[in-house]
Tab-separated table of C-alpha atoms in Angstrom:
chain	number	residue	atom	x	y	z
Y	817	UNK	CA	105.345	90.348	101.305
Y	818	UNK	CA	104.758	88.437	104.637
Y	819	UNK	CA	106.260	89.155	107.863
Y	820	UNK	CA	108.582	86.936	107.931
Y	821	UNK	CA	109.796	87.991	104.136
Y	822	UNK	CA	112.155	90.832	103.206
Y	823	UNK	CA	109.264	93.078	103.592
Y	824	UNK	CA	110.065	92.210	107.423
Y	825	UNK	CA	112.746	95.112	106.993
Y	826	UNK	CA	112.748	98.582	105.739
Y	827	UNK	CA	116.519	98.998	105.145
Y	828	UNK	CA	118.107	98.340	108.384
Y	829	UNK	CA	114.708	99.121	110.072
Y	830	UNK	CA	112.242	95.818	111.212
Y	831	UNK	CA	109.379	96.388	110.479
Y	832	UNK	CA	107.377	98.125	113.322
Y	833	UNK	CA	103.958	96.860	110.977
Y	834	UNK	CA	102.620	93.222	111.899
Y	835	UNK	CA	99.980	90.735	112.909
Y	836	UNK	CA	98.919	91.424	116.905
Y	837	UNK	CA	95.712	90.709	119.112
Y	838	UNK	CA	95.422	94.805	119.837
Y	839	UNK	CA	91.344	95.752	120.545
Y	840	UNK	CA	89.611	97.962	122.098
Y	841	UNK	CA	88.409	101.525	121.306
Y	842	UNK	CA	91.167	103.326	123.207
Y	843	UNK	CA	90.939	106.724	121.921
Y	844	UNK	CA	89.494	108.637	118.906
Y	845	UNK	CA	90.125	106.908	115.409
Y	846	UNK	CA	90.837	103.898	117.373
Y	847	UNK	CA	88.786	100.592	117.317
Y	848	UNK	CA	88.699	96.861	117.435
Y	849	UNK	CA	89.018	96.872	113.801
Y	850	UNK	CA	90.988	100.172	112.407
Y	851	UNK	CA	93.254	103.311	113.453
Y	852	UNK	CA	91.976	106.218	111.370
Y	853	UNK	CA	95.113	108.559	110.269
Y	854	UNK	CA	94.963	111.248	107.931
Y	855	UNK	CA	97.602	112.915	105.230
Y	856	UNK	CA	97.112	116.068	104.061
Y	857	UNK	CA	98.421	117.651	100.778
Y	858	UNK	CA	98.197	120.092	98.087
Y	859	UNK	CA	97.333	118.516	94.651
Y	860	UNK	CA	94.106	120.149	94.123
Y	861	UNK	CA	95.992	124.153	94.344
Y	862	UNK	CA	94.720	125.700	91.113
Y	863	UNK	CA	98.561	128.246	91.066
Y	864	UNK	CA	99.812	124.702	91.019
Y	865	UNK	CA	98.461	121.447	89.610
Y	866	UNK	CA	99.253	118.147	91.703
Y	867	UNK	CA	101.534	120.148	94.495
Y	868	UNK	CA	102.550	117.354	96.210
Y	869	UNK	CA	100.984	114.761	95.064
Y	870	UNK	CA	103.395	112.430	95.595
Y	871	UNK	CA	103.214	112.936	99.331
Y	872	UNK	CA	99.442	111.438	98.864
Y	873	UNK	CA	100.421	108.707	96.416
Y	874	UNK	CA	103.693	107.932	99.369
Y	875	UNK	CA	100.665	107.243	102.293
Y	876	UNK	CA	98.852	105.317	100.170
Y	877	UNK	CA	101.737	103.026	99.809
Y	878	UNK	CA	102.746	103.079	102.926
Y	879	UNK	CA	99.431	101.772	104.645
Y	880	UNK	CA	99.352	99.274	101.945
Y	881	UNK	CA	102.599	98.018	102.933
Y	882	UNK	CA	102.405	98.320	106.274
Y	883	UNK	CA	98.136	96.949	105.958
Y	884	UNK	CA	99.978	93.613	103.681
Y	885	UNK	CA	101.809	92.924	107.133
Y	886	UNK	CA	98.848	93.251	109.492
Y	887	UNK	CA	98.905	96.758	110.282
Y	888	UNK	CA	100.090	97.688	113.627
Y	889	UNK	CA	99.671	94.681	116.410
Y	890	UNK	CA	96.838	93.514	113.870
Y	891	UNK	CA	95.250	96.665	113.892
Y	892	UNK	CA	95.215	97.923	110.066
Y	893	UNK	CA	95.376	101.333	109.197
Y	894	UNK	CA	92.526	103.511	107.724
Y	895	UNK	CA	94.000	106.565	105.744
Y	896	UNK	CA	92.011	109.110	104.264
Y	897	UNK	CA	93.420	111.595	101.784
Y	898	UNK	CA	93.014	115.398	102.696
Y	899	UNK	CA	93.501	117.824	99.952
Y	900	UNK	CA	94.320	121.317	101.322
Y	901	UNK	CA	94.164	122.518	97.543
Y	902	UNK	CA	96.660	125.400	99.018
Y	903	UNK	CA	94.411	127.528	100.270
Y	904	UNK	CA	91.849	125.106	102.866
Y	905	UNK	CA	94.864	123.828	104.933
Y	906	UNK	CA	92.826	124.710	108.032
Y	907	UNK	CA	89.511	123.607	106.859
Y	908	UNK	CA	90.752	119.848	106.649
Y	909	UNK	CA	92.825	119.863	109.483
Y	910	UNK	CA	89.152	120.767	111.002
Y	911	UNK	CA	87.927	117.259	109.127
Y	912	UNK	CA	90.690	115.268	110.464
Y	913	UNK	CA	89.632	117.061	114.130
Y	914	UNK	CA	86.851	114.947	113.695
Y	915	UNK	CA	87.544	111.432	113.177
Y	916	UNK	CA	91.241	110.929	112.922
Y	917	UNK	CA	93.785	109.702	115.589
Y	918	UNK	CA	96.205	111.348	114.253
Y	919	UNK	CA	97.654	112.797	111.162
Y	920	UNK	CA	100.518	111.220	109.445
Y	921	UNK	CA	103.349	111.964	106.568
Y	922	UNK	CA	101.683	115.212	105.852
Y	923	UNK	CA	102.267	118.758	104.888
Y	924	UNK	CA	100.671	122.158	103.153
Y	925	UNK	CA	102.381	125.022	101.770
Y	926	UNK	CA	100.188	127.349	104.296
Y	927	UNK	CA	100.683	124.926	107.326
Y	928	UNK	CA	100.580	128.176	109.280
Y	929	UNK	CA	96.349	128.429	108.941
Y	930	UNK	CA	95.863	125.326	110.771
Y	931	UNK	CA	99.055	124.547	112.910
Y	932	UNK	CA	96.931	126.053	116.348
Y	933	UNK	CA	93.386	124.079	115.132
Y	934	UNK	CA	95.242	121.074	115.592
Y	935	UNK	CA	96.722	121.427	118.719
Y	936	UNK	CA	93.562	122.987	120.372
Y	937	UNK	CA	91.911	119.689	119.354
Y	938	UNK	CA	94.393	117.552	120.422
Y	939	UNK	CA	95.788	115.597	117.716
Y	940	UNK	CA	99.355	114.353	117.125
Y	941	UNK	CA	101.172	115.127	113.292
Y	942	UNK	CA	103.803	112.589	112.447
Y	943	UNK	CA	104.440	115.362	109.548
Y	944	UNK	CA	106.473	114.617	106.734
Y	945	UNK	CA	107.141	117.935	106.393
Y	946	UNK	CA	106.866	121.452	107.595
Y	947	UNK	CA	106.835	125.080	105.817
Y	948	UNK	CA	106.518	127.542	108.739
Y	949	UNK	CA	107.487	128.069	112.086
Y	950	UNK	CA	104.123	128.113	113.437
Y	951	UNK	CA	104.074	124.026	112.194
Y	952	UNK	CA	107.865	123.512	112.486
Y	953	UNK	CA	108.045	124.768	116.413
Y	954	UNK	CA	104.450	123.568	117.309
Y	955	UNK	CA	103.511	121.480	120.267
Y	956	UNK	CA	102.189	117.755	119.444
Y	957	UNK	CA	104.841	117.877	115.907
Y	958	UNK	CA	107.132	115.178	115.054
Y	959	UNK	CA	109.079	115.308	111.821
Y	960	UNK	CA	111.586	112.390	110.656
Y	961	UNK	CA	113.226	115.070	108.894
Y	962	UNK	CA	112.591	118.344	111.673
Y	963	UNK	CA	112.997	121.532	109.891
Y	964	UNK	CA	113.775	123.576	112.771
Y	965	UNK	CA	112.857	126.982	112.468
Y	966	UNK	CA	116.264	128.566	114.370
Y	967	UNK	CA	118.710	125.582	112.719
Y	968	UNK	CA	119.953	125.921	109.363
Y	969	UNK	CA	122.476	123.281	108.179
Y	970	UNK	CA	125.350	125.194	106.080
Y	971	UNK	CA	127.235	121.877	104.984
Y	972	UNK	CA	126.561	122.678	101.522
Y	973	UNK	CA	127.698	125.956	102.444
Y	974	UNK	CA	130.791	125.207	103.811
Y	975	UNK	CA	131.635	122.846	100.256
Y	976	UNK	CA	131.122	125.836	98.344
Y	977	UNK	CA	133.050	128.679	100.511
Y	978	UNK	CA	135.910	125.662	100.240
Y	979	UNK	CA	135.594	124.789	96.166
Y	980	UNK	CA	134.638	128.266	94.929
Y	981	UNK	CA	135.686	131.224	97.634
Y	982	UNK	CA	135.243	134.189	95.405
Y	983	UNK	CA	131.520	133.097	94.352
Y	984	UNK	CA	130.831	132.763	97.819
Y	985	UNK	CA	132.075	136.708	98.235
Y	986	UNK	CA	129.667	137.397	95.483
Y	987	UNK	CA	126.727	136.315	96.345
Y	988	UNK	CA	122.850	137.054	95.281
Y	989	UNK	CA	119.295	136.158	97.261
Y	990	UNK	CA	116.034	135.913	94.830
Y	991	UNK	CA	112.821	134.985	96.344
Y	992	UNK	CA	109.402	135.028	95.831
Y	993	UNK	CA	107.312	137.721	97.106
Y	994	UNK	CA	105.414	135.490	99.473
Y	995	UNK	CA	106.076	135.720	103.645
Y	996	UNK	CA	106.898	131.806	103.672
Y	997	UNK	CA	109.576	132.677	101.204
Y	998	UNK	CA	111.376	135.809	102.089
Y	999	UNK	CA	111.483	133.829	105.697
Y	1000	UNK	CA	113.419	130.777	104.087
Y	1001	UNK	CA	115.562	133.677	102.147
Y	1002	UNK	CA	116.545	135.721	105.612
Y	1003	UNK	CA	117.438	132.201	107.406
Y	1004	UNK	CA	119.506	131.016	104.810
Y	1005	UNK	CA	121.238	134.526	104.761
Y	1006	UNK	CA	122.087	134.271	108.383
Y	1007	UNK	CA	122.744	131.033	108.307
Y	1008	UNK	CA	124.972	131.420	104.994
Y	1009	UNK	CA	126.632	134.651	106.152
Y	1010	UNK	CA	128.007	132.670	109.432
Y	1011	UNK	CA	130.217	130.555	107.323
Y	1012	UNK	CA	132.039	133.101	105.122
Y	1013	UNK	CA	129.338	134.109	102.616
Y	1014	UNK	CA	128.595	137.819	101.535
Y	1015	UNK	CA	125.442	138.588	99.932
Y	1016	UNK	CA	125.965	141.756	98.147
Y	1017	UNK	CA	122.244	141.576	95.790
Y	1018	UNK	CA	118.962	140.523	97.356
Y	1019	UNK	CA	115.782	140.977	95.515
Y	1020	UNK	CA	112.232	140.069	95.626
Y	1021	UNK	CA	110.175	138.824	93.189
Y	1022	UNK	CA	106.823	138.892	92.039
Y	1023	UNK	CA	104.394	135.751	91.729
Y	1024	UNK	CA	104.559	134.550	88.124
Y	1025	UNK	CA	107.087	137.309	86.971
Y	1026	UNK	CA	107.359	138.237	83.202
Y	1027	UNK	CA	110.300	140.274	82.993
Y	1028	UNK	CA	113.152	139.192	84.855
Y	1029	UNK	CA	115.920	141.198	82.662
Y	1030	UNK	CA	116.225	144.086	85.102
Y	1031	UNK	CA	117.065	141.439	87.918
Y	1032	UNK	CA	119.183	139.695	85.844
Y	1033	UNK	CA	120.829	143.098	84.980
Y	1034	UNK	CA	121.296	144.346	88.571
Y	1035	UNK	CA	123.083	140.799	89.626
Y	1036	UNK	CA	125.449	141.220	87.065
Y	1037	UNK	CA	126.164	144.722	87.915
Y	1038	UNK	CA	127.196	143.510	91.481
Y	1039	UNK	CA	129.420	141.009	90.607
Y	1040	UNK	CA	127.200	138.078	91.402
Y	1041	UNK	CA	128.870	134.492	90.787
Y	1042	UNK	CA	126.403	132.848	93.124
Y	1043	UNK	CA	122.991	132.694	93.178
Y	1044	UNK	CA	120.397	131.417	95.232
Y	1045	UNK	CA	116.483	131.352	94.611
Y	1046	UNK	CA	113.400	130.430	97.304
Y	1047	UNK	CA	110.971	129.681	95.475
Y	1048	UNK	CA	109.214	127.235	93.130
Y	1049	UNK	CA	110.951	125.611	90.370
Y	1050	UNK	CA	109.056	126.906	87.941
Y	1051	UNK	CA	109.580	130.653	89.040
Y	1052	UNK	CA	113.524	129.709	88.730
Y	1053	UNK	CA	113.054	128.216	85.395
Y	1054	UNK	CA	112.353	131.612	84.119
Y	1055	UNK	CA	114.676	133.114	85.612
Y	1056	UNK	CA	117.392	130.515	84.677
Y	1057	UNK	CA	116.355	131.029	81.168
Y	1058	UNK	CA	116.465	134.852	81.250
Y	1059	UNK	CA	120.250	134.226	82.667
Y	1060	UNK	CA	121.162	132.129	79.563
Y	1061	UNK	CA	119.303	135.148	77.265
Y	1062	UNK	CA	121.630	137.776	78.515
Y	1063	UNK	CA	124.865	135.122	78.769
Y	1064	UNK	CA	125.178	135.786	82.384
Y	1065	UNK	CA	126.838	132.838	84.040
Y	1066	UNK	CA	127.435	132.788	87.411
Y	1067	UNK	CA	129.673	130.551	88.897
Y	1068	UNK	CA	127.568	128.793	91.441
Y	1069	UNK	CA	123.570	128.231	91.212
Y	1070	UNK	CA	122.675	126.614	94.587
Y	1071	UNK	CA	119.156	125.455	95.625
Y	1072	UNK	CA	117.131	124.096	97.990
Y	1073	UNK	CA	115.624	120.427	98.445
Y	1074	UNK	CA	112.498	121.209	96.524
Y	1075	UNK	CA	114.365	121.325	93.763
Y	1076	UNK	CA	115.509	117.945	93.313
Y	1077	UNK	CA	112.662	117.360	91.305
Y	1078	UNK	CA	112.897	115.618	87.201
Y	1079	UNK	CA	110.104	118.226	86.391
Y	1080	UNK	CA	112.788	121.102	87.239
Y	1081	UNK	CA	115.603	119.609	85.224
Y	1082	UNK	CA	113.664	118.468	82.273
Y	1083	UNK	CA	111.411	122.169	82.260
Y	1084	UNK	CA	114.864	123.963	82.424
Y	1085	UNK	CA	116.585	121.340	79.809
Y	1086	UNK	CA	120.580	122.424	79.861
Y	1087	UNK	CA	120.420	125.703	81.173
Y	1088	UNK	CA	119.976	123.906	84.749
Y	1089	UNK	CA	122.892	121.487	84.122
Y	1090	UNK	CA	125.424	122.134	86.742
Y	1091	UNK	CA	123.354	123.645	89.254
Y	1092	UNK	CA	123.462	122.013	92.604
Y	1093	UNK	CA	121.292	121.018	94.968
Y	1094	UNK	CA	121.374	119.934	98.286
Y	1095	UNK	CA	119.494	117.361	100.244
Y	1096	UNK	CA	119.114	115.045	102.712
Y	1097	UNK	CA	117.627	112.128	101.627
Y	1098	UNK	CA	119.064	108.889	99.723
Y	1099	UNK	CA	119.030	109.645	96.199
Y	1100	UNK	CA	117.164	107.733	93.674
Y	1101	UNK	CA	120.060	108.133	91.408
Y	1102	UNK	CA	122.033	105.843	93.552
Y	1103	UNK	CA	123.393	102.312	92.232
Y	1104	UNK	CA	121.991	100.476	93.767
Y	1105	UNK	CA	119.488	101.932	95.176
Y	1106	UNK	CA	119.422	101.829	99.255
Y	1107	UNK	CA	117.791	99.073	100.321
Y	1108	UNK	CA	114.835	101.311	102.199
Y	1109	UNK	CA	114.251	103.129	99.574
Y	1110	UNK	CA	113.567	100.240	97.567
Y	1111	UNK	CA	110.661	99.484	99.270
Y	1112	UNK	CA	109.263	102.916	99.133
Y	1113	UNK	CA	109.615	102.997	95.508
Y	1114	UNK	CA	108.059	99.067	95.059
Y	1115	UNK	CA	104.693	99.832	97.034
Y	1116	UNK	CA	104.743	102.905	95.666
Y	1117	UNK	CA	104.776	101.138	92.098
Y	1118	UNK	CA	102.345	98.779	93.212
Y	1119	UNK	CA	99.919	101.377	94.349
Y	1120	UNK	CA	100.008	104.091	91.808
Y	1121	UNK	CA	101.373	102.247	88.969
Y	1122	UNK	CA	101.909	104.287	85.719
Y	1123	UNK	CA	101.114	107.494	88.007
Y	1124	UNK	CA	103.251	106.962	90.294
Y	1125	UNK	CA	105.478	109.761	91.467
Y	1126	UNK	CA	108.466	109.360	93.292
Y	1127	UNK	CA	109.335	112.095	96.045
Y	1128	UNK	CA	111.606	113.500	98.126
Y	1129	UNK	CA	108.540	114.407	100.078
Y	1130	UNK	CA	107.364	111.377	99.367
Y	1131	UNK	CA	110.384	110.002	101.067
Y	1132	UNK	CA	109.823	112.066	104.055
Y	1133	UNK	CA	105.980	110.975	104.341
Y	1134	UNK	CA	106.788	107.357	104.101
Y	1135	UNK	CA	109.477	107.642	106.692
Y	1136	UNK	CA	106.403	109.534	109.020
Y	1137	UNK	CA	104.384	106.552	108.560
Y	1138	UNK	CA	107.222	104.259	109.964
Y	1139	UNK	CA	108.129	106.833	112.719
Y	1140	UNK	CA	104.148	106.681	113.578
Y	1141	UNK	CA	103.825	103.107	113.044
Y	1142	UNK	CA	107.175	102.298	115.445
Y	1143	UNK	CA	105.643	104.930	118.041
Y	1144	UNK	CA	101.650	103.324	117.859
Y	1145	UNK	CA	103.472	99.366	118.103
Y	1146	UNK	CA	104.929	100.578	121.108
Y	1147	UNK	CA	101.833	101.347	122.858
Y	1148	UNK	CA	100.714	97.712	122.273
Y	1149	UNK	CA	96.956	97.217	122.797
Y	1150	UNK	CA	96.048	100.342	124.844
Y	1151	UNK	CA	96.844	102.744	121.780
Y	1152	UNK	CA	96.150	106.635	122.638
Y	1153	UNK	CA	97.634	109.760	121.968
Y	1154	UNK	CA	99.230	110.476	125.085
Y	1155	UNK	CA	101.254	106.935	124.838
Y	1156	UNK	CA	102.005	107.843	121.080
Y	1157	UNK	CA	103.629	111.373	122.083
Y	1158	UNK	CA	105.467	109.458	125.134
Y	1159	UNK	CA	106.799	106.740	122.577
Y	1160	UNK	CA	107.664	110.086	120.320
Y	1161	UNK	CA	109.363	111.777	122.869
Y	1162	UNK	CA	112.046	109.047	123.098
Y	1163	UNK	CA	112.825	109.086	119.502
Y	1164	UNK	CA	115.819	110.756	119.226
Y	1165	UNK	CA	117.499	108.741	116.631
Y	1166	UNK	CA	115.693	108.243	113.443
Y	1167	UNK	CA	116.656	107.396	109.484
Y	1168	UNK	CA	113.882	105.678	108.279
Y	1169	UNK	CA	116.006	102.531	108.252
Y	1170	UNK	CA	118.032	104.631	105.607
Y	1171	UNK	CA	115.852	106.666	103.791
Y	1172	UNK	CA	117.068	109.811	104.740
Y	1173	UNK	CA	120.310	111.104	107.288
Y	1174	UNK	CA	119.816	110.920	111.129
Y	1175	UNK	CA	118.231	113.289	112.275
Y	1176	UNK	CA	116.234	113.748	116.032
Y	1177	UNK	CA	112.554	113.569	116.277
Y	1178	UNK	CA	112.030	113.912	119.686
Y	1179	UNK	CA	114.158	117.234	120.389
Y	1180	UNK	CA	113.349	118.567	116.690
Y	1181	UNK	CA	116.910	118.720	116.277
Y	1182	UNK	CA	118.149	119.055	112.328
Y	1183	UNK	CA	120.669	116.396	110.558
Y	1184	UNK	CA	124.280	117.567	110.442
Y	1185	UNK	CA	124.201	115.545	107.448
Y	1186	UNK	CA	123.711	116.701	103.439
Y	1187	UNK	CA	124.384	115.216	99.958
Y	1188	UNK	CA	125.388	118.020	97.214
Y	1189	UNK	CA	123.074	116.516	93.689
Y	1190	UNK	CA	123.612	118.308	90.302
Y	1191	UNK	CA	121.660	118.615	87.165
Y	1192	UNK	CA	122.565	117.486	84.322
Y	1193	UNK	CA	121.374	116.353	80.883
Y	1194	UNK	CA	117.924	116.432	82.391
Y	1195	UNK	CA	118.244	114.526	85.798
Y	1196	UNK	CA	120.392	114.722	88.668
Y	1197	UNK	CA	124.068	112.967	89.700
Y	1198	UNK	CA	125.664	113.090	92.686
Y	1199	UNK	CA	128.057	115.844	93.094
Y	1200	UNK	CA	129.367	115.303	96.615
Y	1201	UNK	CA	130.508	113.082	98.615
Y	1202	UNK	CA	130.872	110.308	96.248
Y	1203	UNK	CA	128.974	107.888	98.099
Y	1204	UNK	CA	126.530	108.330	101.549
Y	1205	UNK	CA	125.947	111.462	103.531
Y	1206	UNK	CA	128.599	114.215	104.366
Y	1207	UNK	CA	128.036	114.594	108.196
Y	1208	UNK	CA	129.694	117.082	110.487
Y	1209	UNK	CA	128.302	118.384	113.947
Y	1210	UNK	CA	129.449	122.130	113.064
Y	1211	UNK	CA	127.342	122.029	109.801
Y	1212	UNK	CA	124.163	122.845	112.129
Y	1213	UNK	CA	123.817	126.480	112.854
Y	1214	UNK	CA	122.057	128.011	115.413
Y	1215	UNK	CA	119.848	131.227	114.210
Y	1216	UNK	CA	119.320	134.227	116.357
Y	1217	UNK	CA	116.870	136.020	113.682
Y	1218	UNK	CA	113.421	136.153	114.874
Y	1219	UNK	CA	111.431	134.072	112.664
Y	1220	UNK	CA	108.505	132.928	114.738
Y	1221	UNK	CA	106.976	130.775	117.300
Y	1222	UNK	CA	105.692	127.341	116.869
Y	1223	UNK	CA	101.771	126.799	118.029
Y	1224	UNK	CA	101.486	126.204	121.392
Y	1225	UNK	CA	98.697	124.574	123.718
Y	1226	UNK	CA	98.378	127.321	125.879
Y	1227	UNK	CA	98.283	128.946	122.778
């Protein structure tokens, strides 16, 4: 579209991408003719084939969009793809180092390696996600979605201490035997335990476990009529499936964002159905769909075509390429980091025109907000509320465990 079409708004954003006079080379990755970002993911992990691709596939159809409008005050974007492949996180934040302004609607599963390369060389991430605290807390960070490291938000929580008390009483903690993982586990714990839970089984687990029966066996020894899992899907699938082998049922399976994935419910098939999951962005099962996500999922389809794979990450990286592109407009001609992190700084109010809750940039504050989804028959529905976002100030808790620092530039 044109800017002065319906591709003039993203939901009930305007567009911060358009025609503009801007020139000059005003910092690195900037010239007369381009501003050089870079996105960083994990498709080329050999443990896991295409991790987050669809963080990738999201840039690439953001800069086309925004690109189709005349990139930012006529200065297009130039993306390059950076594939961490899991275990090089900090050797391509190291390439991005040197050429990029700035890296945008990323994220790696070990952002920990390169969280104090970045800083030390100075650039900005407009992330679209973070994993550990040494990304989540660090200095020169923004996140449309921040996952603060010492916030947990316990709406879901709260819905299930309400709907089923005694599961909530009863309650088990599987993770993966990975730091990242048994960190997520301990916050949620704390953060859980705050509102009335009472985790009476936690367990560990090993990386591509065979034999799950003696976990399953110990959680129904203890009572267990909730479970939890941090983890990959495909870790859960097995142990979902060992469940159904030894017809234990709890009463509550409850699971994180990176769940909301087809892949999980179509891999698990109706052992899944019913368990919930909680996020915070619109859903694509909505009817209709929300007007910004629309337009995520139409460049998207325009730019990956048959391939294309739609996100919740992806979500979160296309609303990092607005957040950047409404910062970087801002700026006007004279375009540099230290204007991009002032314009940043006053963000304290973002949605991504409605792709996601509200949630607060600039003081990496977390949404209050949530949306319970559940499988079933090999997708997802909505489960609660029946329509928008459940928000409520007291579903943010503040965590007292200590889980980290963030990278720092006196760091």
């Amino acid at each position: 579209g044109d800017a002065g079409g319906e591709s003039a708004m993203v939901g009930t954003l305007p567009t911060p991408c358009g025609e503009g006079d801007a020139s000059g080379a005003t910092d690195q990755g900037v010239t007369d003719d381009a501003i050089a970002i870079s996105t960083i993911a994990d498709p080329g992990a050999q443990a896991a084939p295409g991790l987050n691709l669809g963080v990738h596939q999201a840039m690439t159809a953001f800069v086309a969009y925004c690109n189709s409008l005349g990139g930012i005050n006529g200065r297009p974007l130039e993306l390059t793809l950076l594939d961490a492949a899991l275990f090089n996180y900090n050797q391509v934040v190291q390439e991005a180092c040197e050429s990029s302004f700035a890296m945008v609607g990323g994220g790696g599963a070990l952002d920990e390696t390169g969280a104090q390369t970045a800083v030390d060389c100075g650039l900005v991430d407009v992330a679209g996600f973070t994993i550990s605290p040494d990304k989540a807390e660090s200095d020169r960070v923004y996140q449309p979605l921040p996952n603060a490291t010492y916030q947990f938000n316990v709406g879901a929580a709260r819905q299930i201490v309400e709907e089923h008390p005694e599961a909530a009483t009863h309650a088990a903690m599987i993770y993966s035997n990975l730091p990242v993982t048994e960190r997520q586990a301990e916050r949620q714990i704390e953060a859980y335990e705050a509102v009335g839970f009472d985790f009476v089984y936690e367990q560990a687990a090993e990386i591509g476990e065979l034999n799950w029966a003696p976990i399953v066996v110990a959680m129904r020894d203890a009572g267990v009529e909730y479970v939890a899992m941090s983890s990959t899907y495909e870790e859960f699938v097995n142990l979902q499936n060992a469940m159904a082998e030894q017809d234990f049922e709890p009463e509550v399976i409850d699971l994180e964002a990176n769940f909301y994935d087809d892949a999980y419910a179509q891999t698990a098939g109706p052992v899944a159905d019913g368990s919930l999951v909680r996020i915070t962005t619109a859903p694509f099962e909505d009817d209709p769909v929300n007007p910004a996500l629309a337009v995520y999922l139409d460049w998207l389809e325009q730019t990956a075509g048959g391939d294309a794979k739609p996100a919740l990450l992806g979500v979160q990286s296309f609303s990092a390429g607005l957040l950047f592109a409404a910062a970087a407009k801002a700026c006007g001609a004279e375009l540099t980091r230290d204007c991009l992190i002032e314009q940043l700084d006053q963000v304290t109010e973002w949605d991504g025109g409605g792709l996601h809750a509200p949630a607060d940039p600039a003081d990496n504050e977390i949404t209050p907000c949530f949306i319970q989804m559940e499988v079933a028959d090999g997708g997802f529905r909505r489960a609660f509320p029946d329509e928008g976002y459940s928000c409520d100030p007291e579903n943010v808790v503040e965590l007292t465990g200590d889980y980290g620092e963030g990278a720092s530039e006196d760091g």
